[in-house]
Short mmCIF file of C-alpha atoms and ligand atoms in Angstrom, two decimals:
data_model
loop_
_atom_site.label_atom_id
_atom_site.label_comp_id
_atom_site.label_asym_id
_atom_site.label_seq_id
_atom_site.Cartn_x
_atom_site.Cartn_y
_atom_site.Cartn_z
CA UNK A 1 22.21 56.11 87.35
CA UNK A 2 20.87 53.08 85.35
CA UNK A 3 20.12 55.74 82.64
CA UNK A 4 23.24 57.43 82.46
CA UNK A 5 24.29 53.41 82.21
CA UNK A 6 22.26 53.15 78.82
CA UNK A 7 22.69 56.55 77.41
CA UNK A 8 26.08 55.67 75.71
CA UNK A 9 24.48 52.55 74.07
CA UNK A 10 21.79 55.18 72.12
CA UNK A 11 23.87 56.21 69.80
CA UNK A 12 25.27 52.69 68.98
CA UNK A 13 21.51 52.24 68.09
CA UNK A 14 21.04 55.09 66.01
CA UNK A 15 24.20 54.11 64.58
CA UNK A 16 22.66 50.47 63.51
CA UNK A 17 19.80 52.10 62.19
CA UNK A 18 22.09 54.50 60.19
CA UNK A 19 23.98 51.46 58.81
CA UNK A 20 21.00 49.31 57.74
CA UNK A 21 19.12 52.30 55.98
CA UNK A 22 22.53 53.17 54.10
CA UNK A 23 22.48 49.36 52.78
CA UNK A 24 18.74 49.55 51.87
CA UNK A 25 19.49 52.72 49.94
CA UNK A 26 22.45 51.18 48.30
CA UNK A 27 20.58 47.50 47.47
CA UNK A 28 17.68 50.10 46.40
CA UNK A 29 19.82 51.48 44.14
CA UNK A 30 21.25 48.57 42.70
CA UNK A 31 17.74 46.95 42.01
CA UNK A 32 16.81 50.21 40.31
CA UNK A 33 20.00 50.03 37.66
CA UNK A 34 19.67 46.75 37.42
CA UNK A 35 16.10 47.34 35.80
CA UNK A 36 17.19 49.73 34.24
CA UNK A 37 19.48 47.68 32.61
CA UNK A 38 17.04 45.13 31.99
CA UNK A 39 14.51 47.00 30.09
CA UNK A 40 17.37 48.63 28.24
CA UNK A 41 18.09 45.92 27.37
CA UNK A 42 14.60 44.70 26.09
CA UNK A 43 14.17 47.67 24.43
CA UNK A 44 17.07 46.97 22.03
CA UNK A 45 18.75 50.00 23.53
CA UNK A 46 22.32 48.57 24.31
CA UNK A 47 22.32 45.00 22.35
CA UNK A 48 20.94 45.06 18.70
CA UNK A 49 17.82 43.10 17.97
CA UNK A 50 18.46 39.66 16.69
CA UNK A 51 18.56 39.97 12.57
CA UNK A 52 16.67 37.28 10.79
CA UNK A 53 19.71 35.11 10.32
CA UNK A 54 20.46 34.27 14.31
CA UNK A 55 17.33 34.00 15.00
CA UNK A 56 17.68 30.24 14.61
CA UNK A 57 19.86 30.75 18.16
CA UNK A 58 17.59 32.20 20.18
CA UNK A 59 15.71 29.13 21.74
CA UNK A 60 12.52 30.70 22.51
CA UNK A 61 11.78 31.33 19.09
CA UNK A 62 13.10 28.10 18.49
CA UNK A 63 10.41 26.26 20.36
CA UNK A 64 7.75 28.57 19.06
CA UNK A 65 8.53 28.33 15.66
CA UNK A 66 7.42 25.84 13.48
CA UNK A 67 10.73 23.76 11.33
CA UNK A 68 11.00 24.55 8.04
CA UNK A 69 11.12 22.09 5.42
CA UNK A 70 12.46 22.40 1.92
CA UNK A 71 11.33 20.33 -0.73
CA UNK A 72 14.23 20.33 -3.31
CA UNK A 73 12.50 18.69 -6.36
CA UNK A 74 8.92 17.90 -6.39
CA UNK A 75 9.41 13.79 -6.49
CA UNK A 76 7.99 12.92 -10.36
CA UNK A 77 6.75 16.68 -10.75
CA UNK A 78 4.10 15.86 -8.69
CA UNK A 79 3.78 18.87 -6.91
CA UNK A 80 0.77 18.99 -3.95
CA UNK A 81 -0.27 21.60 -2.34
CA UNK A 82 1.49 23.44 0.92
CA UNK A 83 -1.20 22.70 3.21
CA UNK A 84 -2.16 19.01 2.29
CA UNK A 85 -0.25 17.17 5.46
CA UNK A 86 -2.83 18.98 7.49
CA UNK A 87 -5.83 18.41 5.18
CA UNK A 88 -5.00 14.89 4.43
CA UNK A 89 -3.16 13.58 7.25
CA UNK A 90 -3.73 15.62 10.15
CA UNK A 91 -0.07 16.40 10.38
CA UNK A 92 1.14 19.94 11.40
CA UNK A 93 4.49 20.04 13.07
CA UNK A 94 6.32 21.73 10.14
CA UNK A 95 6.31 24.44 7.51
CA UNK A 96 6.80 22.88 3.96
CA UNK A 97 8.89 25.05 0.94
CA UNK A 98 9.66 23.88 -2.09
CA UNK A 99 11.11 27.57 -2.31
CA UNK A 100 14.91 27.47 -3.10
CA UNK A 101 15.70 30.94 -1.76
CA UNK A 102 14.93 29.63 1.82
CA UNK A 103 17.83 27.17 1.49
CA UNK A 104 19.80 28.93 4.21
CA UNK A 105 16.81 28.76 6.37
CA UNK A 106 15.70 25.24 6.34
CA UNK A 107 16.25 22.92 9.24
CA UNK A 108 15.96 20.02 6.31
CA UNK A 109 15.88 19.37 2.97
CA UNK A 110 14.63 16.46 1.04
CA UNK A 111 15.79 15.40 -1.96
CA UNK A 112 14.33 12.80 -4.26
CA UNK A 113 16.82 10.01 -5.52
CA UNK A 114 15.26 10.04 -9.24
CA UNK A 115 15.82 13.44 -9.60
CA UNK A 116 19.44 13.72 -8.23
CA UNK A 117 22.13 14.31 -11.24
CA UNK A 118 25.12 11.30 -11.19
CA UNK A 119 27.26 14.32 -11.01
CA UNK A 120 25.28 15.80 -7.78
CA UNK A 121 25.62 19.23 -9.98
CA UNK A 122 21.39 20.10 -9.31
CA UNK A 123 22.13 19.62 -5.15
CA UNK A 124 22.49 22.96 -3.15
CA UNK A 125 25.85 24.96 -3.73
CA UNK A 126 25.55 26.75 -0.86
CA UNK A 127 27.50 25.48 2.27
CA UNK A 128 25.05 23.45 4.35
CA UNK A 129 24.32 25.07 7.44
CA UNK A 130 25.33 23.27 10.76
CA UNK A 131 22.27 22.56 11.62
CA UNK A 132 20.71 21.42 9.04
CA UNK A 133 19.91 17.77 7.75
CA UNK A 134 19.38 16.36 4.51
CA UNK A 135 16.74 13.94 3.78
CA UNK A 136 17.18 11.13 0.97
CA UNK A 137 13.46 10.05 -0.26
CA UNK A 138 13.36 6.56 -2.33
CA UNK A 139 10.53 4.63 -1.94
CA UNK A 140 12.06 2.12 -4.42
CA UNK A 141 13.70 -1.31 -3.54
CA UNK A 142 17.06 -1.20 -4.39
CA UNK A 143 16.93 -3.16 -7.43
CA UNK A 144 14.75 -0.01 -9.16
CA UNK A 145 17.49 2.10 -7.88
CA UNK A 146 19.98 3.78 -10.39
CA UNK A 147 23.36 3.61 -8.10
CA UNK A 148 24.81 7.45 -7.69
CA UNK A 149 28.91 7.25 -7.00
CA UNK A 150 29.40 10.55 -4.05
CA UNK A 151 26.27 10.04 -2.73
CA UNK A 152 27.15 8.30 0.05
CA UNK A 153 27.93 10.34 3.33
CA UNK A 154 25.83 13.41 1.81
CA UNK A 155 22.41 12.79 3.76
CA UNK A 156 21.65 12.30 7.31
CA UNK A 157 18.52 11.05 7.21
CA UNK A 158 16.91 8.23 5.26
CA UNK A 159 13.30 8.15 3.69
CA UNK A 160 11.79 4.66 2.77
CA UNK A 161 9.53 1.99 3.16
CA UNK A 162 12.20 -0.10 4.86
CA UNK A 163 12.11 -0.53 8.99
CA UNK A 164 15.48 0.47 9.58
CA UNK A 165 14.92 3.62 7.60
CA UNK A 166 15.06 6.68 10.03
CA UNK A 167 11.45 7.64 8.81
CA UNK A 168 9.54 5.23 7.99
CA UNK A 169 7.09 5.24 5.24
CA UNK A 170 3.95 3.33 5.95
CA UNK A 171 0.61 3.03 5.79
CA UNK A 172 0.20 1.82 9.78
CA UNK A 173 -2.72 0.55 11.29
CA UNK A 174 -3.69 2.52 14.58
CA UNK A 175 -4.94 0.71 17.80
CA UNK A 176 -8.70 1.43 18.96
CA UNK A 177 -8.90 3.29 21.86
CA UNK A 178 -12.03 1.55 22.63
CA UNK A 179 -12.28 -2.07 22.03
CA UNK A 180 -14.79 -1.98 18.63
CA UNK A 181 -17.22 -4.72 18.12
CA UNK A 182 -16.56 -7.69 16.03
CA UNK A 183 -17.72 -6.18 12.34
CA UNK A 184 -20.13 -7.92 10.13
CA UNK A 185 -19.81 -9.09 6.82
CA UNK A 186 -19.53 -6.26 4.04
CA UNK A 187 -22.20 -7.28 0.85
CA UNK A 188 -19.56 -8.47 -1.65
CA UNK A 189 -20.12 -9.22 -5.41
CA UNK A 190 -16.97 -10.83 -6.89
CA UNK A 191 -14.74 -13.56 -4.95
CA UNK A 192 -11.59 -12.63 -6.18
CA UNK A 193 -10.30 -9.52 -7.96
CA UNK A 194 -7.27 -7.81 -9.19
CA UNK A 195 -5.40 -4.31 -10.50
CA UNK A 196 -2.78 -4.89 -12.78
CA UNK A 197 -1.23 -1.63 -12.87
CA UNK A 198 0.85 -0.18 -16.38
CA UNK A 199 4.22 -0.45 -14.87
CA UNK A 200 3.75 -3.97 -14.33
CA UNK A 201 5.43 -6.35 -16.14
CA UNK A 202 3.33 -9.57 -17.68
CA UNK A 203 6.79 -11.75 -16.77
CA UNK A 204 7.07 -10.37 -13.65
CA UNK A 205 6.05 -12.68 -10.50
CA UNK A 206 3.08 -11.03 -9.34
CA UNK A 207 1.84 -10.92 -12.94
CA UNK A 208 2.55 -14.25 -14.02
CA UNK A 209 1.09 -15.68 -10.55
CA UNK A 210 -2.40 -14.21 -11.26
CA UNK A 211 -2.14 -15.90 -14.53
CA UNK A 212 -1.49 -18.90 -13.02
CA UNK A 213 -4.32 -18.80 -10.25
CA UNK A 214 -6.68 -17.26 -13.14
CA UNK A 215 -6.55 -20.40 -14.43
CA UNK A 216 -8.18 -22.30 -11.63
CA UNK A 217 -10.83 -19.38 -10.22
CA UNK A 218 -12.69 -16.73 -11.82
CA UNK A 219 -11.01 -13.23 -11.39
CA UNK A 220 -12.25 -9.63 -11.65
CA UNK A 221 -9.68 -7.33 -13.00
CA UNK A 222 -10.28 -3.80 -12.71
CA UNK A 223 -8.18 -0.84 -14.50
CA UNK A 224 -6.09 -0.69 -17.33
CA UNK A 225 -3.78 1.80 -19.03
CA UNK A 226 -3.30 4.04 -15.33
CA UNK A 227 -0.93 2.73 -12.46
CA UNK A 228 -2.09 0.84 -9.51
CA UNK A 229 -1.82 4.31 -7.15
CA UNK A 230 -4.67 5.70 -9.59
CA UNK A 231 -6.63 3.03 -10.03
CA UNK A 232 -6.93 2.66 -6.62
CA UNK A 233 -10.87 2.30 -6.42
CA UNK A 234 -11.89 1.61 -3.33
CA UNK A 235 -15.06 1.30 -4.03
CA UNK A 236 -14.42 -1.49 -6.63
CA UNK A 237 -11.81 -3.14 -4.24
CA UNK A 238 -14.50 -3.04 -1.37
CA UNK A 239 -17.10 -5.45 -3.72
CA UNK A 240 -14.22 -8.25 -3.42
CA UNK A 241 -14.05 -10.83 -1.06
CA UNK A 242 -10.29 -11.11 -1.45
CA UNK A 243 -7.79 -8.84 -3.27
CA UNK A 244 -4.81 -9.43 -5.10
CA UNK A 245 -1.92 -7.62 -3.07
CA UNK A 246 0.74 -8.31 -5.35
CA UNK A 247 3.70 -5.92 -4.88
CA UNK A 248 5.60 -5.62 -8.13
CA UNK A 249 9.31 -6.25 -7.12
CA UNK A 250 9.90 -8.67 -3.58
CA UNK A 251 11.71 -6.77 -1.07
CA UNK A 252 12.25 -7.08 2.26
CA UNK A 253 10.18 -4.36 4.40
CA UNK A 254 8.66 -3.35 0.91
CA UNK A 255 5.24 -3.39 1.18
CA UNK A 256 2.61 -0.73 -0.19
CA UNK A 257 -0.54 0.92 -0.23
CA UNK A 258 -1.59 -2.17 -1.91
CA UNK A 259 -2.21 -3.75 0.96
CA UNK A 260 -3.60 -1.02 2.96
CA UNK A 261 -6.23 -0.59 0.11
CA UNK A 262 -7.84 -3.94 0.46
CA UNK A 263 -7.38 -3.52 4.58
CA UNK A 264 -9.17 -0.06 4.66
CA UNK A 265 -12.45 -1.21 3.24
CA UNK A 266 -13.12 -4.59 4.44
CA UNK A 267 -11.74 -6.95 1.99
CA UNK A 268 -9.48 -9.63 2.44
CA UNK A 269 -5.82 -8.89 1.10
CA UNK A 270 -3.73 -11.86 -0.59
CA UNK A 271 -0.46 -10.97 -0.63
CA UNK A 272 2.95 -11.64 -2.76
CA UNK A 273 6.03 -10.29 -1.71
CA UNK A 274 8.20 -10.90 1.67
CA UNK A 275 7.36 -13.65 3.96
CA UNK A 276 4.23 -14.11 5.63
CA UNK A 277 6.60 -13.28 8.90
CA UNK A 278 7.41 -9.38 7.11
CA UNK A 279 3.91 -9.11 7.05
CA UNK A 280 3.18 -9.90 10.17
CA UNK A 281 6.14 -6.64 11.72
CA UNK A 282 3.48 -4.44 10.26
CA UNK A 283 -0.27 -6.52 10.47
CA UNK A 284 -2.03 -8.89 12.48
CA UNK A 285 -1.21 -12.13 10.74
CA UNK A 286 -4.99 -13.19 10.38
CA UNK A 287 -5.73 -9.75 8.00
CA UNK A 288 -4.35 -11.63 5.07
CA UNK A 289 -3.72 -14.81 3.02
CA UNK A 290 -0.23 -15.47 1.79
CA UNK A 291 0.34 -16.67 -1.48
CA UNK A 292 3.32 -19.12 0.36
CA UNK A 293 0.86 -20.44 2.60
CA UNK A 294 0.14 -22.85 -0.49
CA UNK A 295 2.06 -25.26 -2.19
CA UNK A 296 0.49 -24.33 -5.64
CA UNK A 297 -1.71 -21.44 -7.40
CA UNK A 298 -4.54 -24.31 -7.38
CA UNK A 299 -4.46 -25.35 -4.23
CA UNK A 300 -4.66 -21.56 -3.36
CA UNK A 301 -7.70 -21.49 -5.59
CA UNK A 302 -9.34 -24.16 -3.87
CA UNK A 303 -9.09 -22.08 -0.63
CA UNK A 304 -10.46 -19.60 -1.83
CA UNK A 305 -13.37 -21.15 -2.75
CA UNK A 306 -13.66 -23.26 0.05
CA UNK A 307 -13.82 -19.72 1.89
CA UNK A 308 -16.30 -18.33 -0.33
CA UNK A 309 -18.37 -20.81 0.61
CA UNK A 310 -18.13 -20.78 4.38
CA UNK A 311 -19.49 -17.49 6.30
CA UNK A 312 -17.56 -18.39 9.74
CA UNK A 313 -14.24 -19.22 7.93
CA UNK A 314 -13.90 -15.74 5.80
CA UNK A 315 -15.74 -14.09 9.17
CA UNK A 316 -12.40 -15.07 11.35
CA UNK A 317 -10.06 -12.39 8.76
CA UNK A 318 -12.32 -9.76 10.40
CA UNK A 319 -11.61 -10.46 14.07
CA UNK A 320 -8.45 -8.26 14.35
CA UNK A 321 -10.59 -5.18 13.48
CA UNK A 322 -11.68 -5.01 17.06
CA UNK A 323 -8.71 -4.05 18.04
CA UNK A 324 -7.07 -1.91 14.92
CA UNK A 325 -8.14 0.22 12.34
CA UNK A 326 -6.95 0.35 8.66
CA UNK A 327 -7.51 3.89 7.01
CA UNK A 328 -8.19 4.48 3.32
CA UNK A 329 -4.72 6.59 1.78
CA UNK A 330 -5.01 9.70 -0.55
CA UNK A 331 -5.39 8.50 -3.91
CA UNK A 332 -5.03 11.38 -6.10
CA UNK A 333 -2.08 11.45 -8.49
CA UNK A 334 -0.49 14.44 -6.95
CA UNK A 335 -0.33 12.46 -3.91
CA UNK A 336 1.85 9.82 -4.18
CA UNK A 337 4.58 11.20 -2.19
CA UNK A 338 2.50 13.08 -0.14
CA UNK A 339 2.63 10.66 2.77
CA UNK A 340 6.81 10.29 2.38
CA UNK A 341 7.05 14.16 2.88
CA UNK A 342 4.11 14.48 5.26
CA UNK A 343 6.33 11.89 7.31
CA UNK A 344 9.28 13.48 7.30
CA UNK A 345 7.63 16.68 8.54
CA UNK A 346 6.12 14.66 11.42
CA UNK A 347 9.79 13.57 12.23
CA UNK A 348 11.31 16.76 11.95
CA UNK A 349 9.19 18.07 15.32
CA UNK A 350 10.36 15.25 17.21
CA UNK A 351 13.72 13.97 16.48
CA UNK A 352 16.95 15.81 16.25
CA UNK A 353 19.51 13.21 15.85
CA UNK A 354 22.98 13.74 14.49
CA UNK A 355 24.01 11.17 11.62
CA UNK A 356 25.50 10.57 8.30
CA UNK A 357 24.55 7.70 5.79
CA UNK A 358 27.63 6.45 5.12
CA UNK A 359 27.05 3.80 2.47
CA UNK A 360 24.14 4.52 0.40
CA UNK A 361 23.69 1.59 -1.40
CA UNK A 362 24.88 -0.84 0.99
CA UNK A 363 21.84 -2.59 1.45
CA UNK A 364 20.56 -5.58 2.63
CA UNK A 365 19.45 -8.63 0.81
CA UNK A 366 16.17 -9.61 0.42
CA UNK A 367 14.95 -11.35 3.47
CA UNK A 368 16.39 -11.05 6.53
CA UNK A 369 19.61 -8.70 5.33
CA UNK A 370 20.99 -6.39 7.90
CA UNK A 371 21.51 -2.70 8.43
CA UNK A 372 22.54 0.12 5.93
CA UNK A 373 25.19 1.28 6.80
CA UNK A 374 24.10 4.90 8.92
CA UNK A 375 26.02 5.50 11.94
CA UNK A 376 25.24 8.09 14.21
CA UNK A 377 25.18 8.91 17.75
C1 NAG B 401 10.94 -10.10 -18.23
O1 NAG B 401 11.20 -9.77 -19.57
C2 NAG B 401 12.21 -8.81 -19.74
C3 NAG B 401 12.32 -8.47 -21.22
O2 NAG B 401 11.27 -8.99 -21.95
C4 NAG B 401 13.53 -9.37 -19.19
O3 NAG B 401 14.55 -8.41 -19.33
C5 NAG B 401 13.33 -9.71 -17.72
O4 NAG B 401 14.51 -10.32 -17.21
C6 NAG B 401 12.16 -10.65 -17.54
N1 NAG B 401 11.94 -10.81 -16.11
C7 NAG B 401 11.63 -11.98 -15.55
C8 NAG B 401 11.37 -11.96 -14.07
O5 NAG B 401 11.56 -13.02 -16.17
C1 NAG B 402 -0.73 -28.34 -6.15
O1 NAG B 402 -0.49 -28.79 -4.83
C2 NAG B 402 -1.36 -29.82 -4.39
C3 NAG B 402 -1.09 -30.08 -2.93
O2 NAG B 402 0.27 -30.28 -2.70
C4 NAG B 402 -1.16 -31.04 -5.28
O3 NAG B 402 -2.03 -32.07 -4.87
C5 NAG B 402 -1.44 -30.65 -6.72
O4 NAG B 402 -1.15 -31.73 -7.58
C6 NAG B 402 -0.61 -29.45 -7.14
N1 NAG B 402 -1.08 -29.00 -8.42
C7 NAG B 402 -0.27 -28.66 -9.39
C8 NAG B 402 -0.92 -28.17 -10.66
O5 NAG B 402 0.95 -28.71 -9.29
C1 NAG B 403 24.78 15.85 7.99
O1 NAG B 403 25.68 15.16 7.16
C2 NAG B 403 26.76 15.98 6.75
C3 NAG B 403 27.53 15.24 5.68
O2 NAG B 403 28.06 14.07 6.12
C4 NAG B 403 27.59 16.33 7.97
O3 NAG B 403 28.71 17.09 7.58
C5 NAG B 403 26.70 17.14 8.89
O4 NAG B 403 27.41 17.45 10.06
C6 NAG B 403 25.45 16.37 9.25
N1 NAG B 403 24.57 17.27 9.94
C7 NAG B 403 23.74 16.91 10.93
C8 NAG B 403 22.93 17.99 11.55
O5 NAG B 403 23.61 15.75 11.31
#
């Protein structure tokens, strides 16, 4: 009796079984088409290959693919080559073109102020795509830059030596990883020398100051006819105790490879320009001497020799190179801009801000001025 009692559940049984095989079938199924439809898919079967021109939207080639950059004019004609970032500077983020046809393509553009038209008519014609930026590259201080009406709110990103620029263009110092030893004394010949570049004017205040202090100590001068950037001998520079670091025009933030010069090869820089406390945003405030630590070009002289004279004195402007590093720049010709546009490169793999400059030339002052005038969010 107790099986006729459990024959009538059997079929229920079979009937479970039925049900669950007919949903593995049917999720089978499903699974299969839905590959199907995947590799399809893959294939370029049902949706067309992306063309060249949205490939910018697919974010996996986005990621993989290095930005492009496109130089618009070579800054001066001074044209580099493609690969130099790399060579020189160990930077590698981006694809540089200074070929015109890849407008469309670019993710920025740079443009150099000099070479900019007053009536913009040598900037792109093409519509600017939505994603792409456009870089403004001056490495002048505003009062060695000719003022363009319409420029303003055409870039998004700013170029320049100054700290509130978006890239900055420096020649930093870089922290040792491992504490370095105090350095000795490099064999020096001269006590105090100096590059007057062409471009510099004999009123101007750098000029006229090493007149001045000419008078009162015995001065090297080295180069001539060529500009400070090619004259840039480090060798020569490296036989000096100290070094003239005069920068031609006094501008807040504006400070050049004439002070990393005398930095990278052991010699003591004395700057003119900012204030000693400018300075001191960018290098250790014992690197240097500061022509406004003294009240007079003679009483600076007198330092100097003073210095000469005593080892453990000039020894103490070496102590911060335990802890940073100072690193000689390019100076071929051809390379002048070569860190600007290097920099930008760098910038371009890590930043993606929106912004507009608004107000071009709305700078600040010398010392202490305020911002520029970019918004952005
Ligand atoms: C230097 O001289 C030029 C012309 O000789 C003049 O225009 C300029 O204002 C002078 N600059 C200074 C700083 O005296
Ligand atoms: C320079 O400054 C020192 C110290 O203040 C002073 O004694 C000297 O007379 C000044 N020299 C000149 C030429 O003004
Ligand atoms: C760049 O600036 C232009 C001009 O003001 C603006 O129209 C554009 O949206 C900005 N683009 C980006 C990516 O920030």
């Amino acid at each position: 009796m107790a099986l006729k009692e459990t024959n009538p559940s059997k079929p229920t049984v079979t009937g479970c079984l039925q049900l669950l095989c007919g949903v593995i079938f049917t999720l089978g199924t499903l699974l299969t088409l839905y590959i199907t439809f995947i590799k399809s898919t893959l294939n370029g079967n049902c949706i067309p290959l992306p063309s060249d021109a949205n490939r910018h939207y697919n974010p996996v080639q986005k990621v993989a693919k290095k930005p492009l950059i496109l130089i618009w004019f070579w800054p001066e004609d001074l044209k580099f080559d493609l690969d130099d970032c790399k060579k020189h500077l160990n930077i590698d983020g981006c694809r540089l073109t200074d070929d015109r046809s890849l407008y469309l393509k670019a993710k920025e553009v740079i443009f150099f102020h000099d070479a900019i038209k007053d009536d913009l008519s040598n900037l792109p014609r093409l519509r600017r795509p939505a994603f792409q930026r456009w870089i403004w590259l001056n490495l002048q201080p505003p009062a060695n830059t000719r003022r363009i009406e319409g420029a303003d709110n055409l870039f998004n990103l700013s170029l320049n030596f100054r700290k509130d620029a978006d890239i900055q263009v420096r020649w930093d110092l870089t922290y040792n990883k491992i504490l370095g030893k105090a350095p000795s004394l490099p064999k020096k010949e001269h006590v105090v020398c100096y590059i007057k570049g062409d471009k510099v004017a004999d009123n101007s205040t750098g000029h006229s100051y090493y007149k001045e202090l000419a008078k009162h100590i015995d001065i090297k001068v080295f180069g001539g006819s060529l500009s400070w950037f090619q004259n840039t001998n480090f060798d020569a520079i490296c036989s000096c105790k100290f070094q003239l670091a005069f920068e031609d025009l006094i501008y807040r933030d504006y400070i050049t490879e004439k002070l990393n010069g005398p930095l990278a090869v052991g010699t003591v820089p004395v700057v003119l320009g900012p204030p000693r406390l400018n300075y001191e945003d960018f290098v250790p405030g014992d690197s240097f001497v500061h022509v406004n630590d003294f009240p007079n070009a003679s009483s600076l002289a007198d330092f100097l020799k003073r210095v000469d004279t005593d080892d453990t004195a000039y020894s103490r402007y070496f102590l911060w190179r335990q802890y940073f590093s100072a690193h000689r720049h390019p100076v071929t010709d051809n390379h002048k801009y070569l860190k600007a546009i290097c920099s930008a490169c760098d910038f371009s793999v890590r930043n993606r801000d929106y912004r507009v400059i608004r107000h071009l030339h709305k700078c600040p002052g010398t010392a202490g001025g305020g911002g520029g005038g970019i918004s952005g969010t």
